[in-house]
PDB file of C-alpha atoms in Angstrom:
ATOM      1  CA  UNK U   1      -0.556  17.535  20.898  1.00  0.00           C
ATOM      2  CA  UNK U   2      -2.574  14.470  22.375  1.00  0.00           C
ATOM      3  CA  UNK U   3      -0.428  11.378  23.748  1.00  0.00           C
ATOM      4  CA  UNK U   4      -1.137   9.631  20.843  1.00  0.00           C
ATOM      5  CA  UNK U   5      -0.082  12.133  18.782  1.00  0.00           C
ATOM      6  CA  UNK U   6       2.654  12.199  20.720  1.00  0.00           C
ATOM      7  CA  UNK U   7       3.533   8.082  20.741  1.00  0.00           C
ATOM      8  CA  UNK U   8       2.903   8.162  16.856  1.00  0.00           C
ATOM      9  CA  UNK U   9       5.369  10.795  16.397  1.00  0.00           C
ATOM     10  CA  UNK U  10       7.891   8.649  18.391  1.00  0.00           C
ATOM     11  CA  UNK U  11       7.264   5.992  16.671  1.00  0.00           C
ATOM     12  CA  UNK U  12       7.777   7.149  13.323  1.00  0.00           C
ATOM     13  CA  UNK U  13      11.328   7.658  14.145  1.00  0.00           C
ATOM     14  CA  UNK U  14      12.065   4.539  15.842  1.00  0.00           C
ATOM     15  CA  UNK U  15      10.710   3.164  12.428  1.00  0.00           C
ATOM     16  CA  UNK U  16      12.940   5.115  10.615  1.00  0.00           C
ATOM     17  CA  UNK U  17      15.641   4.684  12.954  1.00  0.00           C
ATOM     18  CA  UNK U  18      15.452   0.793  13.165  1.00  0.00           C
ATOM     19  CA  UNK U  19      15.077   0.280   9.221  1.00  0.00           C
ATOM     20  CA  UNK U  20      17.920   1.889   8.305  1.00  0.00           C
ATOM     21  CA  UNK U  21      20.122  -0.112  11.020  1.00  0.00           C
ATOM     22  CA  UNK U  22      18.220  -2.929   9.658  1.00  0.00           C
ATOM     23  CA  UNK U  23      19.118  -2.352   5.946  1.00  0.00           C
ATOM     24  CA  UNK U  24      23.155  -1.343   7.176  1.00  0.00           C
ATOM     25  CA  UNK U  25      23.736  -4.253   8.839  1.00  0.00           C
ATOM     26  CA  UNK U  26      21.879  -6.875   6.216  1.00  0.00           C
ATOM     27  CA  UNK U  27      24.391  -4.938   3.677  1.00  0.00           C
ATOM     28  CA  UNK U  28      26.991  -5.388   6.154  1.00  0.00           C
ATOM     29  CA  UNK U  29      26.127  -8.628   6.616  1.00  0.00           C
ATOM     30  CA  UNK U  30      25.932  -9.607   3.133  1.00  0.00           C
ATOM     31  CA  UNK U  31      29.120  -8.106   2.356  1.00  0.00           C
ATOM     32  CA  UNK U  32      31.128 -10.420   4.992  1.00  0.00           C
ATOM     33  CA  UNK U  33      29.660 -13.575   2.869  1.00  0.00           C
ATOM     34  CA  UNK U  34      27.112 -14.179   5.932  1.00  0.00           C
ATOM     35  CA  UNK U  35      24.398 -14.774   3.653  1.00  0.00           C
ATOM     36  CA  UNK U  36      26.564 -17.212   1.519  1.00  0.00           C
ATOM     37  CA  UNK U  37      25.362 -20.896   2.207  1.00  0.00           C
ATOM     38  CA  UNK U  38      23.279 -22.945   3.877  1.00  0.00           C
ATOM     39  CA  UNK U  39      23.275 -20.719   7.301  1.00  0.00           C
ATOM     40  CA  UNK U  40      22.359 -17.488   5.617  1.00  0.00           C
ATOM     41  CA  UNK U  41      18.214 -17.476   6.494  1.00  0.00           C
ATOM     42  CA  UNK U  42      19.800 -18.585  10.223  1.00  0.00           C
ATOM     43  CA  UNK U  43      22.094 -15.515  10.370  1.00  0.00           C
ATOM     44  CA  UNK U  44      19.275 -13.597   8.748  1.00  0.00           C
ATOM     45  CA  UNK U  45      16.628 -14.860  11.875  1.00  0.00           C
ATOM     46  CA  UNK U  46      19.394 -14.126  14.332  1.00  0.00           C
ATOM     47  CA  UNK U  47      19.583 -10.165  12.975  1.00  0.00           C
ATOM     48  CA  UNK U  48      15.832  -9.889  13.061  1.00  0.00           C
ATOM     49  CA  UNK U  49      15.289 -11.226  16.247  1.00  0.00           C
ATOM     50  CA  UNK U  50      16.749  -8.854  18.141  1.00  0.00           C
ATOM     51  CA  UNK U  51      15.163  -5.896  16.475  1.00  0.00           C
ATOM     52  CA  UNK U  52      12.311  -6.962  18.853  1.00  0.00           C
ATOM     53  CA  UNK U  53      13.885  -5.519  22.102  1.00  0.00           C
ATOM     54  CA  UNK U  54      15.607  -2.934  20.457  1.00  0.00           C
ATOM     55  CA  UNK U  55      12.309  -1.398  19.087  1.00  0.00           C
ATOM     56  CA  UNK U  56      10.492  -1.711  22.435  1.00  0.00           C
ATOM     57  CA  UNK U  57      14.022  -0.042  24.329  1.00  0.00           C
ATOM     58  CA  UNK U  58      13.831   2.526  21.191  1.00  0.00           C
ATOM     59  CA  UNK U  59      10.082   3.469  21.574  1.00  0.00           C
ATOM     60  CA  UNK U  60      10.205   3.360  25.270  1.00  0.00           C
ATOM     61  CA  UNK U  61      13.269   6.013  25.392  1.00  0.00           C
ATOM     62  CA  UNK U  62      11.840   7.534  22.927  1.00  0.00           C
ATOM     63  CA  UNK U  63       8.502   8.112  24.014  1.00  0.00           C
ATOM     64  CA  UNK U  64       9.801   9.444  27.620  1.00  0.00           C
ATOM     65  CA  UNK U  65      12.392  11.664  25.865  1.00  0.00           C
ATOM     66  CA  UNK U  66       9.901  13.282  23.283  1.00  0.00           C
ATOM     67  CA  UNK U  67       7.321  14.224  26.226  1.00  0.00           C
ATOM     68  CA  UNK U  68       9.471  15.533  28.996  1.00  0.00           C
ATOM     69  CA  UNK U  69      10.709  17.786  25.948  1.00  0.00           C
ATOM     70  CA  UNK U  70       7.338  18.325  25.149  1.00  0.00           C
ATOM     71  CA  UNK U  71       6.319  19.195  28.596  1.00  0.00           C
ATOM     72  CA  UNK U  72       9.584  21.440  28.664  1.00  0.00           C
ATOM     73  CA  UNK U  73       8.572  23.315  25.635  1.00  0.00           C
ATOM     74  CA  UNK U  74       4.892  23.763  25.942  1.00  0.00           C
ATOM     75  CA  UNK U  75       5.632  24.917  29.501  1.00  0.00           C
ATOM     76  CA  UNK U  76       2.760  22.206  30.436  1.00  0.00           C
ATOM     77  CA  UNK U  77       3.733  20.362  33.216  1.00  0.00           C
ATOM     78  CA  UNK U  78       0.945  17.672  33.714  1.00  0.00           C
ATOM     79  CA  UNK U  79       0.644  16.885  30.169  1.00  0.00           C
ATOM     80  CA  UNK U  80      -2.443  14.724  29.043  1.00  0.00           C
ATOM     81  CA  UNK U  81      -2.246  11.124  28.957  1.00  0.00           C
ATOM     82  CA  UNK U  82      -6.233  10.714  27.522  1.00  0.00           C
ATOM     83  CA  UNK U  83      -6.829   8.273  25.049  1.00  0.00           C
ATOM     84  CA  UNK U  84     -10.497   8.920  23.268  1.00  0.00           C
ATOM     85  CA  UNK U  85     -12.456   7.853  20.797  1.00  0.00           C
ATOM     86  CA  UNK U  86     -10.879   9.973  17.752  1.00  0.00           C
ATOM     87  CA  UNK U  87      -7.444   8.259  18.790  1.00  0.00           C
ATOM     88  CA  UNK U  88      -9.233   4.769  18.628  1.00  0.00           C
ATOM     89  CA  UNK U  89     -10.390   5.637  15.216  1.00  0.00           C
ATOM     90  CA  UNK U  90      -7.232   7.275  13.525  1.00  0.00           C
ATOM     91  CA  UNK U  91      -5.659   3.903  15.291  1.00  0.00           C
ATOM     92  CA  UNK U  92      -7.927   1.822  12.774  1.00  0.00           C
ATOM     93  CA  UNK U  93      -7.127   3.549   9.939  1.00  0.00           C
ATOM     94  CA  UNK U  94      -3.230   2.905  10.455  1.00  0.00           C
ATOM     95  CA  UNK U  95      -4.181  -0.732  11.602  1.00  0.00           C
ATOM     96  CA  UNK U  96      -5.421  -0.707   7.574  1.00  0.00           C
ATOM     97  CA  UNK U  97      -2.270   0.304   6.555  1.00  0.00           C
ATOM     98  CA  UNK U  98      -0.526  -2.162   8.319  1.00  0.00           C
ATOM     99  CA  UNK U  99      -2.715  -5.099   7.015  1.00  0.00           C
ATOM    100  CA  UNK U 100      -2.495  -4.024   3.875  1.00  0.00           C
ATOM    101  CA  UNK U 101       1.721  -3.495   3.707  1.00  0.00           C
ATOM    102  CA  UNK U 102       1.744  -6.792   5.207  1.00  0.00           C
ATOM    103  CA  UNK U 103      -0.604  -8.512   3.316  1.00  0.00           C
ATOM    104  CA  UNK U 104       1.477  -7.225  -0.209  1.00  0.00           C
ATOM    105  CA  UNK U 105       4.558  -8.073   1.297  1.00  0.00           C
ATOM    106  CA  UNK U 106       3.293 -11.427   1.948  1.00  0.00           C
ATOM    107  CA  UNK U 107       1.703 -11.902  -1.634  1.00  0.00           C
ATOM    108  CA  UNK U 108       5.444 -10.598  -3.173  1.00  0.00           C
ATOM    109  CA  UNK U 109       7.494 -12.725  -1.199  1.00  0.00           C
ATOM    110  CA  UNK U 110       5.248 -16.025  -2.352  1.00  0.00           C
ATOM    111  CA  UNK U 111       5.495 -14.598  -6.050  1.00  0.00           C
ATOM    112  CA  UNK U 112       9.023 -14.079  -6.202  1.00  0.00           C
ATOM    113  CA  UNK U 113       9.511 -17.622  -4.520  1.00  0.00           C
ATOM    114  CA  UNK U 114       7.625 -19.141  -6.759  1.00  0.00           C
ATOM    115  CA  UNK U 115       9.820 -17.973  -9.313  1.00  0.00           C
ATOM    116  CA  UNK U 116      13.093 -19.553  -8.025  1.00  0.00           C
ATOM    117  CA  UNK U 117      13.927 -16.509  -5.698  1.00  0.00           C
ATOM    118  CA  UNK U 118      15.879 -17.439  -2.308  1.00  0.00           C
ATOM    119  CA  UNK U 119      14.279 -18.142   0.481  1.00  0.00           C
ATOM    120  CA  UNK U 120      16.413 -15.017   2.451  1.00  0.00           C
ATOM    121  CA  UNK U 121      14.659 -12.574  -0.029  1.00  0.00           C
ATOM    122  CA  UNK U 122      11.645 -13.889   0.728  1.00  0.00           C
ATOM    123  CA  UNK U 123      11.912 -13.537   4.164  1.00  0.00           C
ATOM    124  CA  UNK U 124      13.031  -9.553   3.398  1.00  0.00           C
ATOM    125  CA  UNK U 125      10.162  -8.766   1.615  1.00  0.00           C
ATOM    126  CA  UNK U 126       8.071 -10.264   3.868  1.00  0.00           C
ATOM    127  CA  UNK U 127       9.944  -8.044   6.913  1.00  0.00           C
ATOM    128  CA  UNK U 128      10.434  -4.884   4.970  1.00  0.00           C
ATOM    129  CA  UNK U 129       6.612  -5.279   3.753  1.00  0.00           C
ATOM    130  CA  UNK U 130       5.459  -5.258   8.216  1.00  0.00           C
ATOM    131  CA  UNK U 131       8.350  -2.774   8.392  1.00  0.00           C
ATOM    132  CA  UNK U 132       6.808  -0.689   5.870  1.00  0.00           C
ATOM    133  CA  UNK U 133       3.340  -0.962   7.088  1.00  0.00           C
ATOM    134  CA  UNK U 134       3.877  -0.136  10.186  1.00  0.00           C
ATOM    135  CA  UNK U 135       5.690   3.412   9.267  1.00  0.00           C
ATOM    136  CA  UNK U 136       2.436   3.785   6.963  1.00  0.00           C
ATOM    137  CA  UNK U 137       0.162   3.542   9.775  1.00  0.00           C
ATOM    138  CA  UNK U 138       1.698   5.914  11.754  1.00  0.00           C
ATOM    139  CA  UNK U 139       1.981   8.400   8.983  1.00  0.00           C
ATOM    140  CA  UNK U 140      -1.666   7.811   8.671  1.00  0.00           C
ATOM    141  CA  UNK U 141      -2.491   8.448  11.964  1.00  0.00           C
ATOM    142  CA  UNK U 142       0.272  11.448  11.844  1.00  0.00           C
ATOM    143  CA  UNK U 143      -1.748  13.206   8.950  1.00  0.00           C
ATOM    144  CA  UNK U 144      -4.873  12.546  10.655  1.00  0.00           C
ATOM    145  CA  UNK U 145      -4.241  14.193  13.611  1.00  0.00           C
ATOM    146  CA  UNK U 146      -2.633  17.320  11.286  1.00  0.00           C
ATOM    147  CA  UNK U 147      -6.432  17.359   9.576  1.00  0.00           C
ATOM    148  CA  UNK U 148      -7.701  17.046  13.080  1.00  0.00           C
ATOM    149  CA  UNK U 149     -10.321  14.163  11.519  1.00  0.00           C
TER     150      UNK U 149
ATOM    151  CA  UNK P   1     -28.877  11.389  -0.611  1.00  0.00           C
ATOM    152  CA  UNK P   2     -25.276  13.150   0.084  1.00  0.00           C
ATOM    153  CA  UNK P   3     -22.994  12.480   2.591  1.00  0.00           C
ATOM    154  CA  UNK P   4     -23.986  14.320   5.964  1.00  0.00           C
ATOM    155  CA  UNK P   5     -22.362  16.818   8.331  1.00  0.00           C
ATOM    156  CA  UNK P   6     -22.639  17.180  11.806  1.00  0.00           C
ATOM    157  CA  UNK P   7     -22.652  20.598  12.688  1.00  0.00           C
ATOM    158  CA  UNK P   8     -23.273  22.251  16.684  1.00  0.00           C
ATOM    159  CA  UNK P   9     -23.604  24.786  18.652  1.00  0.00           C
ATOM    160  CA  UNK P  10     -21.108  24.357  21.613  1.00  0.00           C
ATOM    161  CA  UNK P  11     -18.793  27.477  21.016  1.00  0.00           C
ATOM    162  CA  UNK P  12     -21.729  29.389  22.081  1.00  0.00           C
ATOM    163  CA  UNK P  13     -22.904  27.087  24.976  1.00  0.00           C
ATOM    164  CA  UNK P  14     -19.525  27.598  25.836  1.00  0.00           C
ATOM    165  CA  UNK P  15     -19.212  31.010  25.952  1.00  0.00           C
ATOM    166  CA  UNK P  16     -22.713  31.395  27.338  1.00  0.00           C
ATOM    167  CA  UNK P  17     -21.699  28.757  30.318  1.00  0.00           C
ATOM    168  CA  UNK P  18     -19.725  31.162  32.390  1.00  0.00           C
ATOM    169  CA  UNK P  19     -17.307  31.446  29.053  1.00  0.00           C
ATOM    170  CA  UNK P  20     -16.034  27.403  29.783  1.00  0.00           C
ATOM    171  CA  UNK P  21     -13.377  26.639  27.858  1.00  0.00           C
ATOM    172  CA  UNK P  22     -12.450  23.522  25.512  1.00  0.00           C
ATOM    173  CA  UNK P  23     -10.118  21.895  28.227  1.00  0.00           C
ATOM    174  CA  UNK P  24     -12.710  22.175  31.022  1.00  0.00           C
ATOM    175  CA  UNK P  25     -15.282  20.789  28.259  1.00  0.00           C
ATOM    176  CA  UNK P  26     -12.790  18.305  27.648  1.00  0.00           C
ATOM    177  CA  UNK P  27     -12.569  17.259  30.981  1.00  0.00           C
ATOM    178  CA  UNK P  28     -16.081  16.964  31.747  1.00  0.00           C
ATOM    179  CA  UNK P  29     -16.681  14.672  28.951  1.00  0.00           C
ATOM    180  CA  UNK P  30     -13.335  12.218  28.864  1.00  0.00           C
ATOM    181  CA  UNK P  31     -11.580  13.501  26.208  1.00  0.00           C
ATOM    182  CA  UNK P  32      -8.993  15.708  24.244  1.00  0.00           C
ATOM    183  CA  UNK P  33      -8.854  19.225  24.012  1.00  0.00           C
ATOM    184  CA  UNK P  34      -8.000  18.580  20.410  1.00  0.00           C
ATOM    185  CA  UNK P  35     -11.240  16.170  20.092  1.00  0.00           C
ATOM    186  CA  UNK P  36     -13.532  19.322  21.350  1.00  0.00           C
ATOM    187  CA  UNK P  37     -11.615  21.726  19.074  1.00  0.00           C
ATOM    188  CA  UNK P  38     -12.349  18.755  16.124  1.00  0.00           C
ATOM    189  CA  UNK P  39     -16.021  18.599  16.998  1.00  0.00           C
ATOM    190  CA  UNK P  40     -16.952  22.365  17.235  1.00  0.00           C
ATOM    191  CA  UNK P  41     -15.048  23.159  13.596  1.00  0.00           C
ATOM    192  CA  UNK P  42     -17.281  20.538  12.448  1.00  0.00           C
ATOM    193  CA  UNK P  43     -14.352  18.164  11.092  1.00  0.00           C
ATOM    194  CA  UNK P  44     -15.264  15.298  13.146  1.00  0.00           C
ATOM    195  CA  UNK P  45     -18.149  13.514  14.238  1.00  0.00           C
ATOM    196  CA  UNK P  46     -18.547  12.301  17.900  1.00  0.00           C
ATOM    197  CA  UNK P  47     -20.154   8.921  18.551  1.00  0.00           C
ATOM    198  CA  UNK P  48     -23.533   8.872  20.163  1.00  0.00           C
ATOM    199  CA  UNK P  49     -22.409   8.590  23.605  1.00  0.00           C
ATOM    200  CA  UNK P  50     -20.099  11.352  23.346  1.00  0.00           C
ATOM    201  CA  UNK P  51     -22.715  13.146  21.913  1.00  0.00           C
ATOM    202  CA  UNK P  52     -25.178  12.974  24.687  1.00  0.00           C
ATOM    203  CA  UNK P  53     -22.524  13.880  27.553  1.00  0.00           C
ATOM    204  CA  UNK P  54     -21.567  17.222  26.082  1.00  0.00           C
ATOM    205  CA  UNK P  55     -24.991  17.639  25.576  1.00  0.00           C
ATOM    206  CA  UNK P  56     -25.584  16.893  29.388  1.00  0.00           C
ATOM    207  CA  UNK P  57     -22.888  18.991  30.331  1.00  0.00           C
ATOM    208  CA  UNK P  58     -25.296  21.770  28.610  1.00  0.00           C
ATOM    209  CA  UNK P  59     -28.509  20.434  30.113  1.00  0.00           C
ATOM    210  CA  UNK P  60     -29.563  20.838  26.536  1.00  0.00           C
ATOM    211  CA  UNK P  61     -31.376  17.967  24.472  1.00  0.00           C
ATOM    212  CA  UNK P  62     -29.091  16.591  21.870  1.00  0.00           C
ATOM    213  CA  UNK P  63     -30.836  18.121  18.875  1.00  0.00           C
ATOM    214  CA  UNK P  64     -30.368  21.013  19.968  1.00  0.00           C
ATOM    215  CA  UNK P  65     -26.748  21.188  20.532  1.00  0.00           C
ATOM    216  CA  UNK P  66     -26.472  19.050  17.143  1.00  0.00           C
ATOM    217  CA  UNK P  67     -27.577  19.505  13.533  1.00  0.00           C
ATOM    218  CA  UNK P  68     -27.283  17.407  10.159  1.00  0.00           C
ATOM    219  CA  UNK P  69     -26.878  19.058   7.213  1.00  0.00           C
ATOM    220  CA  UNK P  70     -26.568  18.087   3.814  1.00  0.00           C
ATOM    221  CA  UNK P  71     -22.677  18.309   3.107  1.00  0.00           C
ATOM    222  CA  UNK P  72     -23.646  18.930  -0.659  1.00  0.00           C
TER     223      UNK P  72
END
């Protein structure tokens, strides 16, 4: 396994792992009447934002976890840390995925304004649809590196 | 005209260079193990510069070490 192999492998389970905390605590959240009234986008915002350092604490754990087991199981010590050009590629073709999760989730969330929706859903869709891209990309990149091209 | 593939040589330059092996061709030219293994099953494609160093590596010339085919 390359290092980017490795890193997308983490970070398909930090995606996992931080959208279903995500989607807990919003039902959590909406359950305790939090998203009832005129604070409910605020109280949304204040959930999101610290998904930021939690993903970057996630993937950094996660990253040095996953390769000292790697190097543990492979028996390879000095594992390699290279990043070429077929890394840089299968990193453009999740970078599509991304743009184009985003992009949808974007187009949805102005639709279903437009048509009298809240403005907390359309701040989910526009989330889950980034969330959702970004979990596409790396299973891009994941398959790609299965295929080897 | 169809789609081309890349096709090469370097298993046997390998194995005719003192039997090197993917990692120390790898190393010699900046990248994977994996991205060698890729390139000599013909799955991917190296870019030009890439290309040229393994061929280097060789002391071949690069048509040599690389072929196009028709993939159809």
């Amino acid at each position: 396994m390359t290092y980017q192999d490795r890193n997308t492998v983490v970070s398909i389970f930090v995606n996992l792992a931080v959208s279903a905390f995500v989607v807990l605590r919003l039902l959590e959240m909406n359950a305790s009447g939090m998203f009832e009234g005129s604070d409910a986008v605020n109280n949304w915002a204040r959930l999101v934002i610290w998904l930021i350092p939690l993903g970057i604490v996630a993937t950094i754990t996660g990253t040095i976890l996953f390769n000292i087991g790697f190097a543990i199981f492979t028996n390879e010590p000095k594992p390699s840390f290279i990043v070429d050009e077929r890394d840089k590629l299968f990193e453009r073709r999740g970078n599509f995925a991304i743009i184009a999760f985003a992009g949808a989730g974007f187009v949805t969330a102005v639709i279903v304004l437009a048509l009298d929706a809240s403005a907390l859903i359309g701040f989910n869709i526009i989330y889950f649809g980034m969330a959702f891209g970004s979990l596409a990309a790396d299973i891009v990149k994941f398959v790609s590196y299965r295929r080897g091209y | 005209m169809g789609k081309l593939k890349i096709t090469n040589i370097i298993r046997r330059l390998r194995f005719d260079a003192d039997e090197m092996t993917q990692k120390d061709l790898a190393e010699k030219v900046g990248v994977t193990r994996q991205t060698i293994v890729a390139i000599e099953n013909a799955k991917y494609s190296p870019t030009l510069e890439l290309a040229i160093l393994i061929s280097r590596v060789f002391d071949k010339p690069l048509e040599e070490v690389f072929d196009v085919q028709d993939a159809s």
